[in-house]
Tab-separated table of C-alpha atoms and ligand atoms in Angstrom:
chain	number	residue	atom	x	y	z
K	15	UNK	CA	-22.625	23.957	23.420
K	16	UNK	CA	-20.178	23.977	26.144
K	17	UNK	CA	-20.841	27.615	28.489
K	18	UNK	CA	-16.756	28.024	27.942
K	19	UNK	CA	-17.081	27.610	24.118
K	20	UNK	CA	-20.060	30.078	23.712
K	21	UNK	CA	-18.096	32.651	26.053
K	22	UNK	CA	-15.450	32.029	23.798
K	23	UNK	CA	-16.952	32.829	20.500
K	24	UNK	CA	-18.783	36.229	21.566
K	25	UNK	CA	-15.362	37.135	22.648
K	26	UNK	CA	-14.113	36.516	19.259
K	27	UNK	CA	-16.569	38.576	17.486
K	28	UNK	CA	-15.779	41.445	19.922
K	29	UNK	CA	-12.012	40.645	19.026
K	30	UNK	CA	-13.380	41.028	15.057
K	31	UNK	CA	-14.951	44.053	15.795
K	32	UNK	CA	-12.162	46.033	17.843
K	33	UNK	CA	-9.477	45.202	15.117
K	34	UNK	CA	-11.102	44.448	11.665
K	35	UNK	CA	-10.853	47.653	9.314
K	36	UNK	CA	-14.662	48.766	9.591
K	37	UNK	CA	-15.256	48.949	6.088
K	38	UNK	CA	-17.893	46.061	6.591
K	39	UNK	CA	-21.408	46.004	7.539
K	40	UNK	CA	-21.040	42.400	9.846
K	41	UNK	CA	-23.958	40.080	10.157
K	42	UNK	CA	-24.899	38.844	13.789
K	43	UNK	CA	-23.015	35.575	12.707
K	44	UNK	CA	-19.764	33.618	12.964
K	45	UNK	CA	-19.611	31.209	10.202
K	46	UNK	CA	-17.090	28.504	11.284
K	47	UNK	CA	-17.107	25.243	8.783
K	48	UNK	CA	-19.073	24.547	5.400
K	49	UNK	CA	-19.975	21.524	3.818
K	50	UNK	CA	-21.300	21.727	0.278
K	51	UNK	CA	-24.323	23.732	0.240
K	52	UNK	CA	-24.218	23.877	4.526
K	53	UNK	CA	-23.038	26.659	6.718
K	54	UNK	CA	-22.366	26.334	10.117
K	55	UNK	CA	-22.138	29.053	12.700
K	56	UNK	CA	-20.099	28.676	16.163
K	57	UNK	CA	-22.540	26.757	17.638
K	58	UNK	CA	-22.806	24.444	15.263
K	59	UNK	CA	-26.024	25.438	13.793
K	60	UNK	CA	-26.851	24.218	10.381
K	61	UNK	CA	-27.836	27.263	7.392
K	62	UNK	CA	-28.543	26.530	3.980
K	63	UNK	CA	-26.157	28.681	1.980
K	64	UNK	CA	-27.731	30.713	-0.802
K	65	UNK	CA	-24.892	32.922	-0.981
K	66	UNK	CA	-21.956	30.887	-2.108
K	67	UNK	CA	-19.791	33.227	-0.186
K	68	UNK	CA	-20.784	36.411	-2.500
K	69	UNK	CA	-20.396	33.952	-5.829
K	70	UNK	CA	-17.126	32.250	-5.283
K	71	UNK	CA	-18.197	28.569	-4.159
K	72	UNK	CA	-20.283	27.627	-7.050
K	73	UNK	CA	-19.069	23.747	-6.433
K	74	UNK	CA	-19.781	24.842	-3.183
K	75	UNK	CA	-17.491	23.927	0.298
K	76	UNK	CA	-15.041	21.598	0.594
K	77	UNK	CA	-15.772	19.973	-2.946
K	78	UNK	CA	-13.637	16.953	-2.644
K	79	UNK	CA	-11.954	16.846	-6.226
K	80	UNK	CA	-10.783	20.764	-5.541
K	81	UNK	CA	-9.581	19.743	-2.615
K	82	UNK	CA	-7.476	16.681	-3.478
K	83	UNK	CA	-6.067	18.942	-6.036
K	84	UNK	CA	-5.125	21.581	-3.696
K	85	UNK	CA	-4.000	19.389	-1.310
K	86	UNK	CA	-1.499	17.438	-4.022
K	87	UNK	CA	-0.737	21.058	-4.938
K	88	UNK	CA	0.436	22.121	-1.733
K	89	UNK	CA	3.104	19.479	-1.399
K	90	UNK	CA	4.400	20.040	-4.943
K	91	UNK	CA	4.692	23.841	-5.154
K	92	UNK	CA	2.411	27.087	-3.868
K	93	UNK	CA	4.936	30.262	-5.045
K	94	UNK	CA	6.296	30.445	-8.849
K	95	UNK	CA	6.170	33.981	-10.367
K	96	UNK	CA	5.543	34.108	-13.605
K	97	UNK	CA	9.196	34.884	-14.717
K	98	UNK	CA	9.239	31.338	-14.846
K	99	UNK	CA	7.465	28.746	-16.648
K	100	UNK	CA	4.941	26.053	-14.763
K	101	UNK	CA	3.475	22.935	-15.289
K	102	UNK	CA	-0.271	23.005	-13.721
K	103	UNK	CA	-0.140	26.498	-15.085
K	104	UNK	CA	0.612	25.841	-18.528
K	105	UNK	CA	-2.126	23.188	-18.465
K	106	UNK	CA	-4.568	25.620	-16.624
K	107	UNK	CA	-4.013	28.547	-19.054
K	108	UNK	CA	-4.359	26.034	-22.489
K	109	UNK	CA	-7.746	24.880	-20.507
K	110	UNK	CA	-9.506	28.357	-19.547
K	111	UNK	CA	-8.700	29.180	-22.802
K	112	UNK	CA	-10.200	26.348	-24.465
K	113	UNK	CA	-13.266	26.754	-22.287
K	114	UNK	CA	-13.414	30.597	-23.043
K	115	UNK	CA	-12.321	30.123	-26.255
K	116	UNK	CA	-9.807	32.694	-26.212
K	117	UNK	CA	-6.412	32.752	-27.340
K	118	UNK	CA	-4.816	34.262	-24.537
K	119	UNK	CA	-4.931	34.939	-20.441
K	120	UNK	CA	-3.668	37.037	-17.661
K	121	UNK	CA	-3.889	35.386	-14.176
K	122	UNK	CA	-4.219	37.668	-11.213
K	123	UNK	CA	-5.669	37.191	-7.801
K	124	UNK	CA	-9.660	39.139	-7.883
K	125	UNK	CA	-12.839	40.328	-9.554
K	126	UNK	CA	-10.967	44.046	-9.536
K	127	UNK	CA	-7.423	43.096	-10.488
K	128	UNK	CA	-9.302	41.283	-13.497
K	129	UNK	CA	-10.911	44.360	-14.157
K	130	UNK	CA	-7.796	46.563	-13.754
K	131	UNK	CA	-5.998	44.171	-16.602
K	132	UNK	CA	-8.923	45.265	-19.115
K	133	UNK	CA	-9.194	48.315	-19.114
K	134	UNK	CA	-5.369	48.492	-19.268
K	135	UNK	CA	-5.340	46.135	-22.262
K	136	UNK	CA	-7.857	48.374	-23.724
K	137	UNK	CA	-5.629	51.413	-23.509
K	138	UNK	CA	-2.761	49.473	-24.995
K	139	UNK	CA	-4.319	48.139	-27.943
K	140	UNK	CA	-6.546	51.348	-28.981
K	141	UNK	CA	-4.351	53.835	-27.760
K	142	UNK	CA	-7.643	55.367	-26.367
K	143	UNK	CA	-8.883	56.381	-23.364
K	144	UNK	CA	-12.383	56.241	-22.640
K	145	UNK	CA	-14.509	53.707	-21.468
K	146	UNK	CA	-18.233	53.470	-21.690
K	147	UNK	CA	-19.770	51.401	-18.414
K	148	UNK	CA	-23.746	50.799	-17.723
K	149	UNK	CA	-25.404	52.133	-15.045
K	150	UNK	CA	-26.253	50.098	-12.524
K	151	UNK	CA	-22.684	48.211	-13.747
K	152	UNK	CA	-20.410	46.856	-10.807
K	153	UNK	CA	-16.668	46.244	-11.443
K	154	UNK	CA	-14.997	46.028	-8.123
K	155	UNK	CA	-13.485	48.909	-5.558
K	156	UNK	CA	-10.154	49.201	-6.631
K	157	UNK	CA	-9.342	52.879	-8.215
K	158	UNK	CA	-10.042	51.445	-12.224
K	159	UNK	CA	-12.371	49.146	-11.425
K	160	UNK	CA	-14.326	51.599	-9.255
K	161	UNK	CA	-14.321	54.629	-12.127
K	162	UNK	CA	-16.319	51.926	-14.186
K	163	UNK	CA	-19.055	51.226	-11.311
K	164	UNK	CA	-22.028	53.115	-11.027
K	165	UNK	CA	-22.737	53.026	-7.318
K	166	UNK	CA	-22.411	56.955	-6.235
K	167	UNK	CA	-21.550	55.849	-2.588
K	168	UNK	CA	-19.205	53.758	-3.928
K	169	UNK	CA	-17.015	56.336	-6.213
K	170	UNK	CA	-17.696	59.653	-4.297
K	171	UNK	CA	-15.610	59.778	-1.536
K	172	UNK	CA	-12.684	58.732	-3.872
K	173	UNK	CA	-12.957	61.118	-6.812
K	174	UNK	CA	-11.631	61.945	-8.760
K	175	UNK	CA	-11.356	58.810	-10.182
K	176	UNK	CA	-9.486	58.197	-13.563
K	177	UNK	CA	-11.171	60.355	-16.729
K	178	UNK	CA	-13.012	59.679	-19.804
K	179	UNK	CA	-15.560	57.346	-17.829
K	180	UNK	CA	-19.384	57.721	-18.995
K	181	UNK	CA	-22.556	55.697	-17.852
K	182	UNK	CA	-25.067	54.487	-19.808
K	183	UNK	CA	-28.334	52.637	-19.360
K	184	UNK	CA	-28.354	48.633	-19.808
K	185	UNK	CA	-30.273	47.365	-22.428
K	186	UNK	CA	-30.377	50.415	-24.446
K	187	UNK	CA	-28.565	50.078	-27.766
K	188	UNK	CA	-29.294	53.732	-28.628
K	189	UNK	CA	-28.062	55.641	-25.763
K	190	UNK	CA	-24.732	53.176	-25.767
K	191	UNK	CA	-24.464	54.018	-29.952
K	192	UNK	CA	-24.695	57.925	-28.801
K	193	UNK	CA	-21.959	57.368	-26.191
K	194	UNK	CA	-19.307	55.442	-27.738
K	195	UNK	CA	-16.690	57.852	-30.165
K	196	UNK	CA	-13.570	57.608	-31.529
K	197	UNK	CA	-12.385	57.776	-28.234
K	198	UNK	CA	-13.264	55.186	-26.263
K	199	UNK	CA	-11.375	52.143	-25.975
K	200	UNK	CA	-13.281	50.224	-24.661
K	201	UNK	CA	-17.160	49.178	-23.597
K	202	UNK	CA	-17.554	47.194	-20.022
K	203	UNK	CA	-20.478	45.459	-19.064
K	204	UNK	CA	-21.597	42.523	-17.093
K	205	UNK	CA	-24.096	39.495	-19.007
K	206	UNK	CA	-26.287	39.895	-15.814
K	207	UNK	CA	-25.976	42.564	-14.108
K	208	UNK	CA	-25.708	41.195	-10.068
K	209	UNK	CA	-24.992	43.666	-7.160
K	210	UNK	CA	-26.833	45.838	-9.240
K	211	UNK	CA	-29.905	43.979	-8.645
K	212	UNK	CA	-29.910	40.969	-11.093
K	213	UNK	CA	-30.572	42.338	-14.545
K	214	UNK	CA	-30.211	40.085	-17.570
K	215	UNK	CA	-29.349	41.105	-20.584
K	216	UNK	CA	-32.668	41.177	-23.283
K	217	UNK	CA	-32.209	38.965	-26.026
K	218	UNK	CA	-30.190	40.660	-29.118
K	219	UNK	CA	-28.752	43.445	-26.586
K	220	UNK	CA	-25.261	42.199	-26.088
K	221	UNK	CA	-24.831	41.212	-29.726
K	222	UNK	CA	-26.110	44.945	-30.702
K	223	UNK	CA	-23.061	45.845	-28.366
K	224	UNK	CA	-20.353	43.772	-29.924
K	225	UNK	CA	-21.435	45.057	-33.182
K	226	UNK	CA	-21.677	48.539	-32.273
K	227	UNK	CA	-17.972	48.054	-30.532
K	228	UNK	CA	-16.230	46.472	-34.081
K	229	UNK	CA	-18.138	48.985	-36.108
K	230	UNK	CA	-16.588	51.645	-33.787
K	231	UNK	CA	-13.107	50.392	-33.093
K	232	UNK	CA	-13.358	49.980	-29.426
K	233	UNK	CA	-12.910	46.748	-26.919
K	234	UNK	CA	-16.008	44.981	-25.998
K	235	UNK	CA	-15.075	43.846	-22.136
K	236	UNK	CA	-17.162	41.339	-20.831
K	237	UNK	CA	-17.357	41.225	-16.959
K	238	UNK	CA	-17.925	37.768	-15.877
K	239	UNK	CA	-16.566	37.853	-12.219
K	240	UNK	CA	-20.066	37.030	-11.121
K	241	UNK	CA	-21.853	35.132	-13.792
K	242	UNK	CA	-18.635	32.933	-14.775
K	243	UNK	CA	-18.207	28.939	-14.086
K	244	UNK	CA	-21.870	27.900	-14.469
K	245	UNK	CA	-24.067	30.325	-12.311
K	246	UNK	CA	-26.220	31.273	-15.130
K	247	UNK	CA	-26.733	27.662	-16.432
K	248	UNK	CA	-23.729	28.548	-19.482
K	249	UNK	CA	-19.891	28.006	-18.577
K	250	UNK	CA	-20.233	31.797	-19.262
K	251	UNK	CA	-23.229	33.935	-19.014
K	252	UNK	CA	-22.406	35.293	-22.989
K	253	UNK	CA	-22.673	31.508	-24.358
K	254	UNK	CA	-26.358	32.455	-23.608
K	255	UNK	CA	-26.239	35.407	-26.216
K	256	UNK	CA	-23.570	33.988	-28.641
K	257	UNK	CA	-21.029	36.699	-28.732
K	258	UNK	CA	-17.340	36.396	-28.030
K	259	UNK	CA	-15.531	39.234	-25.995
K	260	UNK	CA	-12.610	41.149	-26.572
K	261	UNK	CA	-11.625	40.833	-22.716
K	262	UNK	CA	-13.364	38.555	-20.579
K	263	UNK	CA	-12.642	39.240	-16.803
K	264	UNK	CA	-12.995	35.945	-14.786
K	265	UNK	CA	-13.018	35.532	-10.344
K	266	UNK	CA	-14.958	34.799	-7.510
K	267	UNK	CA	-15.709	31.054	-8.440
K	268	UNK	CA	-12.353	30.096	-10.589
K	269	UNK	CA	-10.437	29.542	-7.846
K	270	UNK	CA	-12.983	26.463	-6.136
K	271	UNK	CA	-12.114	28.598	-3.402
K	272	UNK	CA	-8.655	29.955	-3.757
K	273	UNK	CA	-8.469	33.778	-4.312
K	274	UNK	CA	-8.314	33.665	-8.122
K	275	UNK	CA	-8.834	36.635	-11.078
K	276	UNK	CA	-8.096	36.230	-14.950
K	277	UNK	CA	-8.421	38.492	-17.723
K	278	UNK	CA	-8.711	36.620	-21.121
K	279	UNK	CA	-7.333	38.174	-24.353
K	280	UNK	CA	-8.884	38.015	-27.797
K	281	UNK	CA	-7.770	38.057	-31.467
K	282	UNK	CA	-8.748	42.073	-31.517
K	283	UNK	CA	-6.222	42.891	-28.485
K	284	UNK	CA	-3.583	40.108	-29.401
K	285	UNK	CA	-0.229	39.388	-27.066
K	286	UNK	CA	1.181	42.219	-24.834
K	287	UNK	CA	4.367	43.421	-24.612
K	288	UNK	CA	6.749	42.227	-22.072
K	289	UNK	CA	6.680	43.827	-18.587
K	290	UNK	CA	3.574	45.499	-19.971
K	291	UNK	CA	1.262	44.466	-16.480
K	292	UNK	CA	2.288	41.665	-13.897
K	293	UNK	CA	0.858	40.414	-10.499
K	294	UNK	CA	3.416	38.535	-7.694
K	295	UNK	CA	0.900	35.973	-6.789
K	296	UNK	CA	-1.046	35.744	-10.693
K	297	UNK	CA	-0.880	32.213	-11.977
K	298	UNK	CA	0.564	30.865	-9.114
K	299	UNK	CA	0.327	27.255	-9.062
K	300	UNK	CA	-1.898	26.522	-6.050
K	301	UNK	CA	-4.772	28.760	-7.498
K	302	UNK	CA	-4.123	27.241	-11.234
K	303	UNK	CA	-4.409	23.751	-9.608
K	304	UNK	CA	-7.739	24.830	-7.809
K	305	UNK	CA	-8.785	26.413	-11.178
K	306	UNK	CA	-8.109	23.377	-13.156
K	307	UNK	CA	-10.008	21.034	-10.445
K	308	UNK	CA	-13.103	23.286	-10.905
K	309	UNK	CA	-13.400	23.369	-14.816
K	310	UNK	CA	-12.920	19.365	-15.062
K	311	UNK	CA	-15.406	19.529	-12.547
K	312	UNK	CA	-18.286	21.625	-14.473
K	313	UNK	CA	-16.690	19.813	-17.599
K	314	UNK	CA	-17.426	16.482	-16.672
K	315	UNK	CA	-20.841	16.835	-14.839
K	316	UNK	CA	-24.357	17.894	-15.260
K	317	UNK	CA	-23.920	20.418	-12.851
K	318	UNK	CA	-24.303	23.580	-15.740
K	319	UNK	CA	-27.126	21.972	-17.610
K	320	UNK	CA	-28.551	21.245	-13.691
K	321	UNK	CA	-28.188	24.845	-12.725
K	322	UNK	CA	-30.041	26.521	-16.167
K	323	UNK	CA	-32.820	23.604	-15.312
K	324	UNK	CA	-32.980	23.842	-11.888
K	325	UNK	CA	-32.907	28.016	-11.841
K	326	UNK	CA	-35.523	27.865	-14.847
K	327	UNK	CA	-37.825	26.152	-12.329
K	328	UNK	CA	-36.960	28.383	-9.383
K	329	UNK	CA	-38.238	31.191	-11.289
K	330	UNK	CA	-41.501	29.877	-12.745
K	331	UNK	CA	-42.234	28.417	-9.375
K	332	UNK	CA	-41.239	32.068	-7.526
K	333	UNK	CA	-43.189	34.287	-9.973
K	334	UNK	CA	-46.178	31.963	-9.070
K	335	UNK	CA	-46.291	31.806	-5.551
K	336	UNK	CA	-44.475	34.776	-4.352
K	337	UNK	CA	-46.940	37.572	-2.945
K	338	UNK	CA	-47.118	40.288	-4.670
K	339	UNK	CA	-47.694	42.309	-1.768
K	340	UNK	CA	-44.261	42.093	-1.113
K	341	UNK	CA	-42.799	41.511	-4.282
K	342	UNK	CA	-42.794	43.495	-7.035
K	343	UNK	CA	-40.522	41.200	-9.986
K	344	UNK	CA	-38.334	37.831	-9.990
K	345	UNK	CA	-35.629	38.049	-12.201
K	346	UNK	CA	-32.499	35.683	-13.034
K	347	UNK	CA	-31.126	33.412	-14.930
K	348	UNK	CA	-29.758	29.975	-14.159
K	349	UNK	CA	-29.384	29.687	-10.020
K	350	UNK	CA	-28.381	33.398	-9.557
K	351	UNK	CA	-32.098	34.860	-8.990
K	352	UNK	CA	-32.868	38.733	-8.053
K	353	UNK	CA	-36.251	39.221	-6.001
K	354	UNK	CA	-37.310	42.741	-5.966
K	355	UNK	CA	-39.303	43.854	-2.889
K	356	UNK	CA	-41.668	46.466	-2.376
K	357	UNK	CA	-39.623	46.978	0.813
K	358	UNK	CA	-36.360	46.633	2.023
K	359	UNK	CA	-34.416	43.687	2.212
K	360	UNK	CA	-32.564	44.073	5.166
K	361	UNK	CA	-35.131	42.773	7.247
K	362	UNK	CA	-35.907	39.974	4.874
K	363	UNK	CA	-32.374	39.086	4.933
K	364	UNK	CA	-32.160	38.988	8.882
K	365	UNK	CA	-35.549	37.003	8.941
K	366	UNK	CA	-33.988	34.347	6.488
K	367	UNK	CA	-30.949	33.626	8.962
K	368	UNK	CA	-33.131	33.402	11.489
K	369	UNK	CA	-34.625	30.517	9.893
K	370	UNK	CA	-31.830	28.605	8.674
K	371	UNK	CA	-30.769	30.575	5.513
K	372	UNK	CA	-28.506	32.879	4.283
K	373	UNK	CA	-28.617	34.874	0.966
K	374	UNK	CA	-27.267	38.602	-0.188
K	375	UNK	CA	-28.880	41.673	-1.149
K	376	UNK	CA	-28.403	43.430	-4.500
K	377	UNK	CA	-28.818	47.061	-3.402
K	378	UNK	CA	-31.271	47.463	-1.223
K	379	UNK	CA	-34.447	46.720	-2.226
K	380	UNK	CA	-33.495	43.227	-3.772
K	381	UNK	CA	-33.205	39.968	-2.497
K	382	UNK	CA	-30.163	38.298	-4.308
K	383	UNK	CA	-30.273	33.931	-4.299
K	384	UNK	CA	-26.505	32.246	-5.693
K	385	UNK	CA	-26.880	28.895	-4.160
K	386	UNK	CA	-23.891	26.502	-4.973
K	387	UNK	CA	-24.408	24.796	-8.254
K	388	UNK	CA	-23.920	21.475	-6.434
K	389	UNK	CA	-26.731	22.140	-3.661
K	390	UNK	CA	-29.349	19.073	-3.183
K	391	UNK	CA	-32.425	19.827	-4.788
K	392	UNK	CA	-34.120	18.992	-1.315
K	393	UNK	CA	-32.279	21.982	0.476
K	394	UNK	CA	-32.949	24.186	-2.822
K	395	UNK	CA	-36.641	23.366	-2.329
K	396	UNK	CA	-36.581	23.965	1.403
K	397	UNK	CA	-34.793	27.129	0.856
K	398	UNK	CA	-37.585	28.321	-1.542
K	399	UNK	CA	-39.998	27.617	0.855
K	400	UNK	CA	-38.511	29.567	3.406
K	401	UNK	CA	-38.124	32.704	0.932
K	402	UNK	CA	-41.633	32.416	0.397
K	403	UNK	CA	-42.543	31.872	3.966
K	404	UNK	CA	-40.608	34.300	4.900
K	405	UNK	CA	-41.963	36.825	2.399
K	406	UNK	CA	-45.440	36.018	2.784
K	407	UNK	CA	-45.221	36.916	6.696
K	408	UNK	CA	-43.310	40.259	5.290
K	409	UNK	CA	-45.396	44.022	6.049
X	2	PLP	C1	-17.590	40.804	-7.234
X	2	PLP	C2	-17.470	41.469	-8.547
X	2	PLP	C3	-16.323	42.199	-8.911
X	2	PLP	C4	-15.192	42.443	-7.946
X	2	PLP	O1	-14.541	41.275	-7.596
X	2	PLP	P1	-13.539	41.276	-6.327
X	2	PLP	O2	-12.907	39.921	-6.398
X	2	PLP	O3	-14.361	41.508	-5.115
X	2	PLP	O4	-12.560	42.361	-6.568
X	2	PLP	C5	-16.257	42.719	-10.180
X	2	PLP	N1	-17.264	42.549	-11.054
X	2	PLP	C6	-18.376	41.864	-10.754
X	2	PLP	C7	-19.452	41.679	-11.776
X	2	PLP	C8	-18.525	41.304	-9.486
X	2	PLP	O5	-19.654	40.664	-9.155
């Protein structure tokens, strides 16, 4: 690379860091273009990405039917409140529905604003107010959302937060029977659990929770920001269990890209009332265009039967090889695999990118793998490889 190039991109990062809020923790690493399941940084160095930018590019980057249809999109109309009627959306909304086999949807632009929607939905419909969350449960940052997450550091410096919220273990049926009264509205949980370190549900668990929720009058909300549009090997993670949600709360990967949230609606909450919630940029056409692109994508490919196959052998193949020195379980389901350490997984993380791969934590003692669905099984191989490599030379 060119001397004036490199100058050029340390001075951007120093531009990053003098004007970007702070609130992130920044890796030692411009990314600058992606090509399916590529990264590559300034330089043009190449990275397998195991990260699918936190979840959202399951058909990974630059997918070239999302982008013809954003592209066709863009000419034809980006902006259209939902005050009025529109054609892609109309055809989006009668498709996620069909997928999700839901009646009904609210389109909004993030994993939170999704999350926002259901528990407002559930307070309309029960005319309750509590909600029972899991621990370990992560919903997004915004005030709602962020009541419902369990991560202390996340909610403390922001209480208080709204009332009524109470945290229960995952995968105990008891303690959530004990929790839920006549007040609460509403249950939230995610399938798998992911930032909170990639914890599937057991098998009967989530439909002990719907019918603990009918028995009881409240909403069952089903948080699906992470485990939505294939990543566990089902459309959605709860195909995998058989139950259908009261509220289903959709992002990260919906959009192929484009900031995208949804919350869909079930028989037990029914329509809304007029000017009941809204969002300016919810349903807009660009993102309903992108949406539709993606679910004729996973539709009419192997890509979700690929994923449950391919992650099924990613796991057998990790809890053989992987030392146990450094590891002490592999968990996941489909291509979104937790590795818990003995250690931290900071380092682990920073060793990784410097050999050609980039993947997340989930909290800090797990090492979190979301490769794009549509990732060559020769770069998923190689990746695995490295993990282990990686791990293997680990203290
Ligand atoms: C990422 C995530 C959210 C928050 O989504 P944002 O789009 O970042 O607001 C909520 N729930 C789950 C399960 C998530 O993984």
């Amino acid at each position: 690379m060119p001397e004036a190039l490199l100058t050029e991109a340390i001075d951007l990062a120093a531009l990053e860091e003098a004007h970007s809020s702070g609130a992130y923790l920044k890796r030692d690493l411009a990314i600058a273009r992606g090509q399916g399941a590529r990264l590559f940084d300034a330089e043009g160095r190449a990275y397998i990405d195991c990260a699918s930018g936190q979840g959202s590019a399951n058909l990974g980057h630059g997918h070239p039917a999302v982008l013809a249809a954003l592209r066709a999109q863009m000419d034809e109309l980006m902006v259209c409140p939902e005050m009025f009627h529109n054609p892609v959306r109309a055809r989006y909304q009668a498709a996620l529905c069909r997928a999700a086999q839901m009646p009904r949807v609210f389109l909004c632009n993030s994993g939170a604003e999704a999350n926002e929607a259901a528990i407002k939905f559930a307070r309309l419909a029960t005319g309750r107010t509590g909600i029972v969350s899991t621990m370990r449960g992560f919903h997004g940052r915004t005030l709602g959302a962020l009541s419902t997450t369990w991560e202390k550091t996340y909610r403390k410096p922001f209480d208080p937060l709204i009332p009524g919220v109470t945290f229960v273990p995952y995968n105990n049926i008891e303690r959530l029977a004990a929790a839920v009264t006549d007040e609460t509205a509403a249950i939230i949980l995610e399938p798998v659990q992911g930032e909170g370190g990639v914890h599937p549900a057991q098998e009967g668990y989530l439909q002990a929770v719907q019918a603990l929720a009918r028995e009881r009058g409240a909403l069952l909300i089903v948080d699906e920001v992470q485990t939505g549009f294939g990543r566990t090997g089902y459309l959605f993670a709860h195909e995998h269990d058989g139950i259908l949600p009261d509220l289903l709360t959709v992002a990260k990967s919906m959009g192929g890209g484009i900031p995208m949230g949804a919350c869909l609606i079930g028989e037990r909450v029914g329509a809304l009332t007029p000017a009941s919630h809204g969002s300016t940029f919810g349903g807009n056409p660009l993102a309903c265009a992108g949406g539709l692109a993606v679910l004729e994508t996973l539709e009419n490919s192997d890509l979700i039967a690929r994923a449950r196959d391919l992650g099924a052998q990613l796991l057998a193949h990790f809890r053989a090889r992987l030392p146990e020195h450094a590891v002490r379980e592999v968990r996941g389901r489909g291509l979104m695999i937790g590795i818990e350490l003995r250690g931290k997984v900071a380092p682990v993380l920073r060793e990784l990118q410097a050999r050609g791969v980039i993947a997340l934590p989930a909290g800090s003692t797990v090492l979190r793998l979301l490769p794009p669905l549509i990732i060559e099984e020769d770069d998923l191989w190689r990746a695995a490889a490295i993990v282990e490599e990686v791990l293997r030379d680990a203290t």
